[in-house]
Structures are given as structure tokens and as C-alpha cells.
CSV table of N, CA and C in Angstrom, one decimal:
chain,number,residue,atom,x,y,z
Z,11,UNK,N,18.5,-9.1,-16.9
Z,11,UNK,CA,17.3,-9.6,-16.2
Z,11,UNK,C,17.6,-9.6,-14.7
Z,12,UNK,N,18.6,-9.9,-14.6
Z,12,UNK,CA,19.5,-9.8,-12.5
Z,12,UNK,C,19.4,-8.6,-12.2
Z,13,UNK,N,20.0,-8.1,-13.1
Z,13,UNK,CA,19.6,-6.2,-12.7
Z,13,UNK,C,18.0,-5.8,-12.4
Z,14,UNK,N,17.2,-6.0,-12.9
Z,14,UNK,CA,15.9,-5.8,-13.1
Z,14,UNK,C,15.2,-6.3,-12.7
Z,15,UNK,N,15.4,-7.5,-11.9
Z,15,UNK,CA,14.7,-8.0,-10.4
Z,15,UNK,C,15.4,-7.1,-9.7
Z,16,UNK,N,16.4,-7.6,-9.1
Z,16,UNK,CA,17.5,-7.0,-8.3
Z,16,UNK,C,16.9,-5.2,-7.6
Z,17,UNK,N,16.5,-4.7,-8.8
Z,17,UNK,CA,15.9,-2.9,-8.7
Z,17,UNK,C,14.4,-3.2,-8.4
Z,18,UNK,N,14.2,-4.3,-8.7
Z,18,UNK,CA,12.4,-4.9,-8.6
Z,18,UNK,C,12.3,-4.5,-7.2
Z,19,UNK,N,12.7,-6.1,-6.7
Z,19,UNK,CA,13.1,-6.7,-5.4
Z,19,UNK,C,13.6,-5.7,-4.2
Z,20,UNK,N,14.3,-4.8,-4.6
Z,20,UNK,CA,15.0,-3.5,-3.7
Z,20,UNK,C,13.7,-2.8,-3.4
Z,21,UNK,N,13.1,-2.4,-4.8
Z,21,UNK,CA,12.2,-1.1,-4.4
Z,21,UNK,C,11.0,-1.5,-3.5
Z,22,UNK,N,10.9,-2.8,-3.6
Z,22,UNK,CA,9.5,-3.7,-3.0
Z,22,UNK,C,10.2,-3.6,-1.1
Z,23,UNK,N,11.2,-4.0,-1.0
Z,23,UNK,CA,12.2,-4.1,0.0
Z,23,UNK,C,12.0,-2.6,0.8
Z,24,UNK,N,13.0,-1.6,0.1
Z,24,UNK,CA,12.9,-0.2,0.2
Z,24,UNK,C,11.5,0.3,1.1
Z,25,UNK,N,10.4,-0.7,0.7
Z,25,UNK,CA,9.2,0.5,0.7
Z,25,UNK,C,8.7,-0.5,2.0
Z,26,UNK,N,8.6,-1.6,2.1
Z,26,UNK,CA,7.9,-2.5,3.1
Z,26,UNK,C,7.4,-1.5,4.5
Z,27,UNK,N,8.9,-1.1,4.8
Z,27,UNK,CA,8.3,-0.5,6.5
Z,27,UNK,C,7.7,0.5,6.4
Z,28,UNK,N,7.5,1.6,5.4
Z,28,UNK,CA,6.6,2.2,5.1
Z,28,UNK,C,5.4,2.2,4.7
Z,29,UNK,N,5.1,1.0,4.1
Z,29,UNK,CA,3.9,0.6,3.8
Z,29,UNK,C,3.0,0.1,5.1
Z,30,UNK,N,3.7,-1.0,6.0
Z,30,UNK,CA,3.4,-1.8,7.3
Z,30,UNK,C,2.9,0.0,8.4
Z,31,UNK,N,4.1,1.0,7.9
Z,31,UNK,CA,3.8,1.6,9.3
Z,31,UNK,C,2.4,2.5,9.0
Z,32,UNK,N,2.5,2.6,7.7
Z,32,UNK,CA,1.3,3.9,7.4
Z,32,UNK,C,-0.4,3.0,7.2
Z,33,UNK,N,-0.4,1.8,7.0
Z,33,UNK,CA,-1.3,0.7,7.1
Z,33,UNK,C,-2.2,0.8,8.5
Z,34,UNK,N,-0.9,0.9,9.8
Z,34,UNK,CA,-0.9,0.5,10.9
Z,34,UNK,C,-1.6,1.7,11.8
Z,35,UNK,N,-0.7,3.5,10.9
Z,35,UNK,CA,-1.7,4.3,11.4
Z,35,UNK,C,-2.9,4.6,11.2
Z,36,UNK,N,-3.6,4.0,9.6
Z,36,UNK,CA,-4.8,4.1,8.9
Z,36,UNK,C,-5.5,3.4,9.9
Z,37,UNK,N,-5.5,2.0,10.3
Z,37,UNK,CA,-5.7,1.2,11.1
Z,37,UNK,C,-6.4,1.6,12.4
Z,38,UNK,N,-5.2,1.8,13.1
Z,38,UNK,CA,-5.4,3.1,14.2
Z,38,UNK,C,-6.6,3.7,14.7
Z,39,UNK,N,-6.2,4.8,13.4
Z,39,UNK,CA,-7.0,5.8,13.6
Z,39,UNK,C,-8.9,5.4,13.3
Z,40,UNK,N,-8.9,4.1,12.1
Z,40,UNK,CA,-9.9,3.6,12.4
Z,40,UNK,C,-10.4,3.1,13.0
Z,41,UNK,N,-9.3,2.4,14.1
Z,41,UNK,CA,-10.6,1.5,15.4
Z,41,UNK,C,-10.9,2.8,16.3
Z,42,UNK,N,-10.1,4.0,16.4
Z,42,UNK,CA,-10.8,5.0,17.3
Z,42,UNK,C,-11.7,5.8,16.8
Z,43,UNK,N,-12.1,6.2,14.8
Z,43,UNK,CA,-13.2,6.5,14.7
Z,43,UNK,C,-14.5,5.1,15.3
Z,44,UNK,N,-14.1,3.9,15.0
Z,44,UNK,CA,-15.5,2.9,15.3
Z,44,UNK,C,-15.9,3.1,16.8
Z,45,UNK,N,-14.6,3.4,17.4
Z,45,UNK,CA,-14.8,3.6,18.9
Z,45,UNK,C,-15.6,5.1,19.3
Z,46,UNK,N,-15.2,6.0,18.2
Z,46,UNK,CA,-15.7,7.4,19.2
Z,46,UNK,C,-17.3,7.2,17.9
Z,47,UNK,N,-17.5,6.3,16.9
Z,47,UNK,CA,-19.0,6.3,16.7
Z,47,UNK,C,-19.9,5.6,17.4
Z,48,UNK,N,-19.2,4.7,18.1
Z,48,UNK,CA,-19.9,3.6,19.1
Z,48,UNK,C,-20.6,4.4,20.1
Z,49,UNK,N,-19.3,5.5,20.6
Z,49,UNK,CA,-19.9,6.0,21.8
Z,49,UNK,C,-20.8,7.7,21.4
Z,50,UNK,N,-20.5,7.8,20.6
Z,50,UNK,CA,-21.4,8.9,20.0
Z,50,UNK,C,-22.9,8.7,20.0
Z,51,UNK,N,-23.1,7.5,19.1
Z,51,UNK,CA,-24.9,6.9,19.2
Z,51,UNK,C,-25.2,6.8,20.7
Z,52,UNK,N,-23.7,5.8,21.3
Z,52,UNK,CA,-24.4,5.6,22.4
Z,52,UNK,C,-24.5,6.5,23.4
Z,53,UNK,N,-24.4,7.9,23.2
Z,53,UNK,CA,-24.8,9.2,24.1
Z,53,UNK,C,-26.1,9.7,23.0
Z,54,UNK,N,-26.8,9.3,22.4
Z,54,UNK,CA,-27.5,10.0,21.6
Z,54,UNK,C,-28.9,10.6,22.3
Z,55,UNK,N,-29.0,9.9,23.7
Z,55,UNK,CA,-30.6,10.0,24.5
Z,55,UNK,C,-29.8,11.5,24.9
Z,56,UNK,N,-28.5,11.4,25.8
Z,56,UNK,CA,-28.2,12.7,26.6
Z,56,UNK,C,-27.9,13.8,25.6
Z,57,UNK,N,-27.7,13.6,23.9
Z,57,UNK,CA,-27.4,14.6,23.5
Z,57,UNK,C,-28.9,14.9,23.3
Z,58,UNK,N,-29.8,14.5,22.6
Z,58,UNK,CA,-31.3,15.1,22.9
Z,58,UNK,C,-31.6,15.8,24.0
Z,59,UNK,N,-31.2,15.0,25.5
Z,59,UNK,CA,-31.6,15.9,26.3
Z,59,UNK,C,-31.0,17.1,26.7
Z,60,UNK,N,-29.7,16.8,26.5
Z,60,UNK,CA,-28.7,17.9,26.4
Z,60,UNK,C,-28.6,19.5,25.2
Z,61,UNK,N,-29.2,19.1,24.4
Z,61,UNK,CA,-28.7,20.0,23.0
Z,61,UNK,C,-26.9,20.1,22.9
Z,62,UNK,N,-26.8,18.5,22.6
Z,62,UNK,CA,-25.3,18.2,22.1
Z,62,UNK,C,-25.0,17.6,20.6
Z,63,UNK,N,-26.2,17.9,20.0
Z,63,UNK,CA,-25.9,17.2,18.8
Z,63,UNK,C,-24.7,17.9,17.9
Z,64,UNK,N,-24.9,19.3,17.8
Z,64,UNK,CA,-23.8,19.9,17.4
Z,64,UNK,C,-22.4,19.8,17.5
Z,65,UNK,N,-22.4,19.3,19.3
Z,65,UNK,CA,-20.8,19.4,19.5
Z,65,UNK,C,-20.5,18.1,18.6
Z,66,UNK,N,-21.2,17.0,19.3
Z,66,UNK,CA,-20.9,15.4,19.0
Z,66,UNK,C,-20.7,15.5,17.5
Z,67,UNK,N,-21.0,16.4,16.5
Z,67,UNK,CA,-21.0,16.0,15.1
Z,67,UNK,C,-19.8,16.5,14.6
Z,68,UNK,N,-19.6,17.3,15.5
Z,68,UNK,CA,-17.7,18.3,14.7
Z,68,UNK,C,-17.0,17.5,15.4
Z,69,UNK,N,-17.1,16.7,16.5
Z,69,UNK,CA,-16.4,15.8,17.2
Z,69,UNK,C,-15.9,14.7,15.9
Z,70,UNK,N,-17.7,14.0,15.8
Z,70,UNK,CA,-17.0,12.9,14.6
Z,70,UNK,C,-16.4,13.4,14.0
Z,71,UNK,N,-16.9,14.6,13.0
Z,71,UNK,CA,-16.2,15.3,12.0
Z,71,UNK,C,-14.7,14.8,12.2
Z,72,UNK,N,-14.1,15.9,13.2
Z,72,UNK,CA,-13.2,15.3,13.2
Z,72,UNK,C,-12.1,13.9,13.2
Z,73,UNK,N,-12.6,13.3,13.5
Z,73,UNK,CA,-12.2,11.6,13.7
Z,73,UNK,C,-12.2,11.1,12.3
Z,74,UNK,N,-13.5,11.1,11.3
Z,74,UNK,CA,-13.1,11.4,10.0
Z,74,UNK,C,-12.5,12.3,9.4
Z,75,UNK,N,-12.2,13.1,9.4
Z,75,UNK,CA,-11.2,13.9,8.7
Z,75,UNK,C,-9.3,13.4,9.3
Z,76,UNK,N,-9.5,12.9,9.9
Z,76,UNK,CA,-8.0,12.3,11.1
Z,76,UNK,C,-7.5,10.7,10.1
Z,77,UNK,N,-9.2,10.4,10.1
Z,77,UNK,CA,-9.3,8.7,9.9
Z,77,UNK,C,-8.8,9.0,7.7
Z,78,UNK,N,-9.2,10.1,7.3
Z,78,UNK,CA,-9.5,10.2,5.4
Z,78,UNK,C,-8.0,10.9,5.3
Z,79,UNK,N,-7.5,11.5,5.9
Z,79,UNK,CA,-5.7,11.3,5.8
Z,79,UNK,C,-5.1,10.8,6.1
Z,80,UNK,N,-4.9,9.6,6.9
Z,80,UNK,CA,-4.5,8.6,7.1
Z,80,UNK,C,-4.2,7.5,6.5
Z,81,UNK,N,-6.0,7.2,5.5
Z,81,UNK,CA,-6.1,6.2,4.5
Z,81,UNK,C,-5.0,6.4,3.4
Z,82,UNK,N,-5.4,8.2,2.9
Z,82,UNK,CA,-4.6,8.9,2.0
Z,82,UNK,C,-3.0,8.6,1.8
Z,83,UNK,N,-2.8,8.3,3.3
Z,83,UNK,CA,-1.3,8.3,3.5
Z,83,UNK,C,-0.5,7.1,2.8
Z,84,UNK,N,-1.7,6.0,3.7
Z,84,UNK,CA,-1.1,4.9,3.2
Z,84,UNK,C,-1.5,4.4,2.2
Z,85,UNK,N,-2.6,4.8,1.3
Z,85,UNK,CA,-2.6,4.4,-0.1
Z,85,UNK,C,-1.8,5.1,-1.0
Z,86,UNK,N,-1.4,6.3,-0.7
Z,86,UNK,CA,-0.5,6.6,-1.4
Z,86,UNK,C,1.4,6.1,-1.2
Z,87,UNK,N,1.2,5.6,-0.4
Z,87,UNK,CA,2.6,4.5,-0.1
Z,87,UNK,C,2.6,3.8,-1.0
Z,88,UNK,N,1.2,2.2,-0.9
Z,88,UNK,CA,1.2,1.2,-1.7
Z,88,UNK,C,1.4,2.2,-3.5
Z,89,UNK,N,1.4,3.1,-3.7
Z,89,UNK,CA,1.0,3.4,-5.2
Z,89,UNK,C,2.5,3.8,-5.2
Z,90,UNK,N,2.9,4.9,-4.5
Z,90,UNK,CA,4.5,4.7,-4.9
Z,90,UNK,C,5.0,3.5,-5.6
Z,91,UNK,N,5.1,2.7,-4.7
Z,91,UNK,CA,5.6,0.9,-4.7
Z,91,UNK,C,5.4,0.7,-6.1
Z,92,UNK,N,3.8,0.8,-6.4
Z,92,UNK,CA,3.4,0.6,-7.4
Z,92,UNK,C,3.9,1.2,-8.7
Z,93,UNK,N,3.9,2.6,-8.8
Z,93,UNK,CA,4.7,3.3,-9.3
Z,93,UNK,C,6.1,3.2,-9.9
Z,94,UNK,N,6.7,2.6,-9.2
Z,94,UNK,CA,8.2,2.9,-9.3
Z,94,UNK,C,8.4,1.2,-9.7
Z,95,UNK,N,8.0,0.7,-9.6
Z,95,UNK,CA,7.6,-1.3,-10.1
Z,95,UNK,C,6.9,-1.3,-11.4
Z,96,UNK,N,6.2,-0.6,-11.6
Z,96,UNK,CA,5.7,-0.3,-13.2
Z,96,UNK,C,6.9,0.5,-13.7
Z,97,UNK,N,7.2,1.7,-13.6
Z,97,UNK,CA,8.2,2.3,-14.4
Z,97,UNK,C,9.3,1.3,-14.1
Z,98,UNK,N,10.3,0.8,-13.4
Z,98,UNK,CA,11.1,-0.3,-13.5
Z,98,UNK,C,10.7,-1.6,-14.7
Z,99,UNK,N,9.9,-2.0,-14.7
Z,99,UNK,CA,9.2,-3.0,-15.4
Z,99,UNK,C,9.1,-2.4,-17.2
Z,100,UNK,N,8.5,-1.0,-16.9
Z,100,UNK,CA,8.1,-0.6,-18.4
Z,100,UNK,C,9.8,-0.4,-19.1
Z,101,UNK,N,11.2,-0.1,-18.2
Z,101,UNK,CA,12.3,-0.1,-18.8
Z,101,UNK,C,12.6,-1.4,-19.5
Z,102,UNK,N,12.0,-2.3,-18.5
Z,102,UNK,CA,12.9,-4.0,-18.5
Z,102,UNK,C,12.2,-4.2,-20.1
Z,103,UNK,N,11.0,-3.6,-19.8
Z,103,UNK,CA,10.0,-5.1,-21.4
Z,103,UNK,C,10.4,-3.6,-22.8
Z,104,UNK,N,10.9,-2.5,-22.6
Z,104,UNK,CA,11.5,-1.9,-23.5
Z,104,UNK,C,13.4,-1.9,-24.2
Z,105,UNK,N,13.8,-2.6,-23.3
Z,105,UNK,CA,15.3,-2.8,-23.1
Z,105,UNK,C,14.7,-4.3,-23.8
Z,106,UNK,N,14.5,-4.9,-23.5
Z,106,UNK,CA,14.4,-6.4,-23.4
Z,106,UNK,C,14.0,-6.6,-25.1
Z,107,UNK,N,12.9,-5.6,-25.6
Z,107,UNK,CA,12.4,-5.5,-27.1
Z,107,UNK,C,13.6,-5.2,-27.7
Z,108,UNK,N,14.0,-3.9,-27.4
Z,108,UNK,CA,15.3,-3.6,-28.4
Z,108,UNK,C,16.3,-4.1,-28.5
Z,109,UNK,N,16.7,-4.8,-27.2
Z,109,UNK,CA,17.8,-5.6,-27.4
Z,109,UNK,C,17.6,-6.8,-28.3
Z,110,UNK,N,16.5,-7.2,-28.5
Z,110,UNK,CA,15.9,-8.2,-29.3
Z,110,UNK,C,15.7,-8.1,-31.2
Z,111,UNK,N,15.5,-6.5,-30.9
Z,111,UNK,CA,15.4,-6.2,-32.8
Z,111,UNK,C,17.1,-6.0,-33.0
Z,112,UNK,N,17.5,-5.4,-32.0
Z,112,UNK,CA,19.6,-5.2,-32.6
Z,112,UNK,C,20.1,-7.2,-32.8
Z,113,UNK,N,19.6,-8.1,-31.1
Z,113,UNK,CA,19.9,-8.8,-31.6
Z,113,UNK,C,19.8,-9.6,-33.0
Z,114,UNK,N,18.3,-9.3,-33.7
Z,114,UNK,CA,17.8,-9.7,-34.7
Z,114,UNK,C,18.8,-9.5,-36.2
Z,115,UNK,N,19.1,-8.3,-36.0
Z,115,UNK,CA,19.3,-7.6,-37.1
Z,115,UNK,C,21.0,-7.5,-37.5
Z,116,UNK,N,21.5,-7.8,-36.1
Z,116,UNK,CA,23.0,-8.1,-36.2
Z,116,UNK,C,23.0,-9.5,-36.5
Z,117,UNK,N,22.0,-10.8,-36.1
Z,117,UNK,CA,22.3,-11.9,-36.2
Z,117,UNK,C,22.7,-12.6,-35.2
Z,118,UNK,N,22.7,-12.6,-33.8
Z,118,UNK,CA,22.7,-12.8,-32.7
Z,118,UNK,C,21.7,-14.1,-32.2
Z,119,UNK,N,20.7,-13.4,-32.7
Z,119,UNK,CA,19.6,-14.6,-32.5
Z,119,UNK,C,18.5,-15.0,-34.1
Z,120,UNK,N,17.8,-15.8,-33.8
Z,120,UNK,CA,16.7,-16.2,-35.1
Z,120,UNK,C,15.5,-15.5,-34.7
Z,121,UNK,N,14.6,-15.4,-36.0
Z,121,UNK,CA,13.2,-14.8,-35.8
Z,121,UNK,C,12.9,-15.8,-34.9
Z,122,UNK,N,13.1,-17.4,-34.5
Z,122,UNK,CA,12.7,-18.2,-33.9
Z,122,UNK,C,12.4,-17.9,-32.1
Z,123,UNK,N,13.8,-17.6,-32.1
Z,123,UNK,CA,14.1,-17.0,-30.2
Z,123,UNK,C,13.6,-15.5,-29.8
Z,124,UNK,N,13.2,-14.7,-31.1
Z,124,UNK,CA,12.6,-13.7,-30.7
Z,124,UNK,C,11.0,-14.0,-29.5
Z,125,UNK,N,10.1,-14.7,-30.1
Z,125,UNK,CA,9.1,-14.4,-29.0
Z,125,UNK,C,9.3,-15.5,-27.8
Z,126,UNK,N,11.0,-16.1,-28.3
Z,126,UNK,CA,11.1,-17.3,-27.1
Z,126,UNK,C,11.6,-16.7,-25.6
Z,127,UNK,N,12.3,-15.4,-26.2
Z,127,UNK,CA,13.3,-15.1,-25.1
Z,127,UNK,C,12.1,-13.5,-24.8
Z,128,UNK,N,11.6,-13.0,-25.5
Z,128,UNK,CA,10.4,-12.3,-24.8
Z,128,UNK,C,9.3,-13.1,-24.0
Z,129,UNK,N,8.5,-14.2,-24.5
Z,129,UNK,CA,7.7,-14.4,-23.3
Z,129,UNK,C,8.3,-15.0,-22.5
Z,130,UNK,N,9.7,-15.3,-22.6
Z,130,UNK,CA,10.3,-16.1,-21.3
Z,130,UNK,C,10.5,-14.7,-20.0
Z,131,UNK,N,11.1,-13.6,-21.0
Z,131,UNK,CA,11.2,-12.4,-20.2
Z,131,UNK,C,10.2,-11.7,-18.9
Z,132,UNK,N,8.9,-11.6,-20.1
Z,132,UNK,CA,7.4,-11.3,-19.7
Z,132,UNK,C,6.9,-12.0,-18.3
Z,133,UNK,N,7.4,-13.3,-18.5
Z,133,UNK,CA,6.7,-14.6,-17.6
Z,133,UNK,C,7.5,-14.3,-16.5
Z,134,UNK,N,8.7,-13.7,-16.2
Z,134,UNK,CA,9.6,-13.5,-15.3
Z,134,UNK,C,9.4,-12.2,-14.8
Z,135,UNK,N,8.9,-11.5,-15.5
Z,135,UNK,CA,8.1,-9.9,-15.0
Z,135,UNK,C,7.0,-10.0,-13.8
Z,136,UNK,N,6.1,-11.3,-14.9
Z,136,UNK,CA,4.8,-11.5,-14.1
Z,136,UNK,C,5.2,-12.3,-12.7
Z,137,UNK,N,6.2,-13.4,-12.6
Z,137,UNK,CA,6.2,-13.7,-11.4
Z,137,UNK,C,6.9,-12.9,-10.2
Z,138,UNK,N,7.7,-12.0,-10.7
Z,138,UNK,CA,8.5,-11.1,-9.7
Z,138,UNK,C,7.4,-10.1,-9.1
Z,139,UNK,N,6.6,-9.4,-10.3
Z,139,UNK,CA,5.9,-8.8,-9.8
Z,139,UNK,C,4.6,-9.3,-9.0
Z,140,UNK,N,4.1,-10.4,-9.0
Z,140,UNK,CA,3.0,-11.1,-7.9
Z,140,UNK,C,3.8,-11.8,-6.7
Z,141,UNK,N,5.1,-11.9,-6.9
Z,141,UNK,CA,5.9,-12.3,-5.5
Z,141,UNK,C,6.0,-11.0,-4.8
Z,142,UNK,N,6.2,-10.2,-4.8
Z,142,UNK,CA,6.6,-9.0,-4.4
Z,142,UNK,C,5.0,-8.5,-3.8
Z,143,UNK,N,4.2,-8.1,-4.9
Z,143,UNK,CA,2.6,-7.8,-4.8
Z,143,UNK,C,2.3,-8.6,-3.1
Z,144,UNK,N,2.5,-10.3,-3.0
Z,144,UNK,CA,2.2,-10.8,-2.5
Z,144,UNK,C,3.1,-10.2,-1.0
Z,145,UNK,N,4.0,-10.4,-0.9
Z,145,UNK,CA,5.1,-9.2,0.0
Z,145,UNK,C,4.7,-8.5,0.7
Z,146,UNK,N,3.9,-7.3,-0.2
Z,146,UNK,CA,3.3,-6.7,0.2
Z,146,UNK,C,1.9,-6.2,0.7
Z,147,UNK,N,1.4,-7.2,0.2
Z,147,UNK,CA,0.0,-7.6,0.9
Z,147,UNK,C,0.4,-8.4,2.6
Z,148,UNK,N,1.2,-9.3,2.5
Z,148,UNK,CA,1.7,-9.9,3.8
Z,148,UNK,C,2.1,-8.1,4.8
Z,149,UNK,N,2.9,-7.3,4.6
Z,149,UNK,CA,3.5,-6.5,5.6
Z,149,UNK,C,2.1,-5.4,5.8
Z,150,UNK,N,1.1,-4.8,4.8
Z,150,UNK,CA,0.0,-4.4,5.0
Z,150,UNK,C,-1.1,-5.4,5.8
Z,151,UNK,N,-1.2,-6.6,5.5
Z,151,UNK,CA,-1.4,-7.1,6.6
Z,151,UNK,C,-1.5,-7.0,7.7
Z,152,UNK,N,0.3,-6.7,8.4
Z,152,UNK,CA,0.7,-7.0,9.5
Z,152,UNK,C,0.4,-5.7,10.0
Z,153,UNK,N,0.6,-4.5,9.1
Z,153,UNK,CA,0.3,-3.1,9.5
Z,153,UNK,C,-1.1,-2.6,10.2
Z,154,UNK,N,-2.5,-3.1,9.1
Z,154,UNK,CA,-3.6,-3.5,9.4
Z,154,UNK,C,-3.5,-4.7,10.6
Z,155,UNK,N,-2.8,-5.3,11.5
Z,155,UNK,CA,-3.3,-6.1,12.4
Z,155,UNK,C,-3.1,-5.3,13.9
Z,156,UNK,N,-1.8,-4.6,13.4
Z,156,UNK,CA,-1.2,-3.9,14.2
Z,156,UNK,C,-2.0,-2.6,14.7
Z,157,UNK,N,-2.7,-2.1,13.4
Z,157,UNK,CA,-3.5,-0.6,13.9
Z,157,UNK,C,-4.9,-1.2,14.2
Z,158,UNK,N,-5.5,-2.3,14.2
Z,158,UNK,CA,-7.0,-2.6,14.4
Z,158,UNK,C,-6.5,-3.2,15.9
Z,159,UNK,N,-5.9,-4.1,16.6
Z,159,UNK,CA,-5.9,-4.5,17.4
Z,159,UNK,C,-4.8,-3.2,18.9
Z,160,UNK,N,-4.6,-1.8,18.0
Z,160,UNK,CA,-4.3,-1.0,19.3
Z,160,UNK,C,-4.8,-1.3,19.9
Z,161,UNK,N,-5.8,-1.0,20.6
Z,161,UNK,CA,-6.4,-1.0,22.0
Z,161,UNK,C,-5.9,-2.0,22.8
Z,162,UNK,N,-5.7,-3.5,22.0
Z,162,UNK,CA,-5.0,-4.6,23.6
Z,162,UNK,C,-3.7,-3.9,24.1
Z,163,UNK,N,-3.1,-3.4,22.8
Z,163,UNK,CA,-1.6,-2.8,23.1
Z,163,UNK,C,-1.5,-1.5,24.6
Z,164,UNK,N,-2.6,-0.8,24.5
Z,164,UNK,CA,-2.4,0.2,25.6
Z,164,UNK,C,-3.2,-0.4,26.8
Z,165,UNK,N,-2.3,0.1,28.1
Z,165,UNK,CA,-2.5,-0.6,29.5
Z,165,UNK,C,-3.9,-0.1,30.1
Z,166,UNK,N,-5.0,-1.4,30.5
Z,166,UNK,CA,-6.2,-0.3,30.4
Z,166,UNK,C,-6.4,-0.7,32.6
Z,167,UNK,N,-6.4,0.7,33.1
Z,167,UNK,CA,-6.0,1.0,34.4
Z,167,UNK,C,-7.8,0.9,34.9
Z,168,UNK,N,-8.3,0.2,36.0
Z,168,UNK,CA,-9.8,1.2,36.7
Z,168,UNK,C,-9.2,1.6,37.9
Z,169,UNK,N,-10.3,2.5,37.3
Z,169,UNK,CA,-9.6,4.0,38.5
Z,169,UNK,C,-10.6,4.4,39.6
């Protein structure tokens, strides 16, 4: 069971600053698409007068396509995490069963302690894994505070 937090707890550990940093570029890159659609509508009189609708649209285009690999990036972080915390998990409640029918069958334990010492197991699963869950909602958090609130971060000069 120490082992199997222990590998839990690491991989949740392992992954944090990757999660926080790729959150933070998703983030990012979304307050400057909200920022270049703000200012896109808000040229929309001069692109009529102009014949700019074209450019301004491969413009967003781009910012969405900047902003939809980004998300990609960092959702596929959180799923790693996820990933590798389910397969860890699906070892522990398969180790944990078998060790439980050898115990059975050698005499180690009673039919009695069998579903005592599995849902004791299980219930130790479920809290590691929503401590951890919770972990990492906190450092995606911080990632997301970090990439929505760039703009205070950079020094803004009038020129």
C-alpha cells in the first residue's frame, strides 16, 4: 500500500510543473485571442471601409489555431497524470485482489477479512486519488491565473 501511494503521490508530484506551465500557456494565449477579437470587431467600421475583412479573418484564424494547440497541450498533460494514476491504481486493486485469493487459500486470512482488507484498500485508492485530483486542480489553477492575468505582468510604456 506505501509503495502505491508513494508511485501515486510521485507521479501527481512529477507532473505538477508541467501541468501549472502548459495551463498558464493555454491561458495566455487565450487572453490574447479575447484581446485580438475585441480589437478585430472593434475595427469592423474601417474594415468595411477598408476591404479588410479578409486579412482580419486569417488574422483571427490564426490566434485560434495558436489558442486550439495550446488547449491540446495542456489537456493532454492533465490526461497523462491521469493516465499513469489509473494504470498505477488498476496494478494496486489487481495486486491487492490476488494477494487476497493466495492469502485466502493458503490460510493467511478468513473469508471474513477478505472484503475487510479490500474496501479498506479501495477507500485508500479513492482518497489518494481526490487528494492528488484536488493538487492538481490547485496548480492548474495557479497556471490559469498566471496565463489570464499576463497582461499586468508585461510593462505597459505611452509612447
Amino acid at each position: 500500500i506505501i509503495l502505491w501511494a508513494a508511485t501515486h503521490i510521485g507521479i501527481t508530484f512529477y507532473y505538477l510543473k508541467e501541468v501549472q506551465d502548459k495551463t498558464s500557456q493555454h491561458y495566455e494565449s487565450l487572453a490574447t485571442l479575447n484581446g485580438e477579437t475585441v480589437d478585430i470587431v472593434g475595427n469592423a467600421l474601417s474594415m468595411k471601409l477598408f476591404s479588410r475583412v479578409s486579412y482580419e479573418t486569417e488574422r483571427l484564424k490564426r490566434y485560434q489555431a495558436e489558442e486550439m494547440k495550446k488547449s491540446i497541450k495542456a489537456n493532454w498533460a492533465l490526461q497523462k497524470v491521469n493516465f499513469l494514476r489509473g494504470a498505477a491504481s488498476l496494478i494496486f486493486i489487481f495486486t491487492t485482489v490476488c494477494l487476497l485469493l493466495k492469502g485466502w487459500q493458503e490460510g493467511w486470512i478468513a473469508v471474513s477479512d477478505f472484503p475487510l482488507v479490500a474496501m479498506t484498500s479501495f477507500s485508500l485508492i479513492g482518497l489518494i486519488w481526490n487528494t492528488s485530483m484536488a493538487l492538481l486542480d490547485i496548480f492548474k489553477d495557479i497556471g490559469t491565473l498566471g496565463g489570464a492575468l499576463s497582461l499586468l505582468k508585461v510593462e505597459h510604456k505611452v509612447k
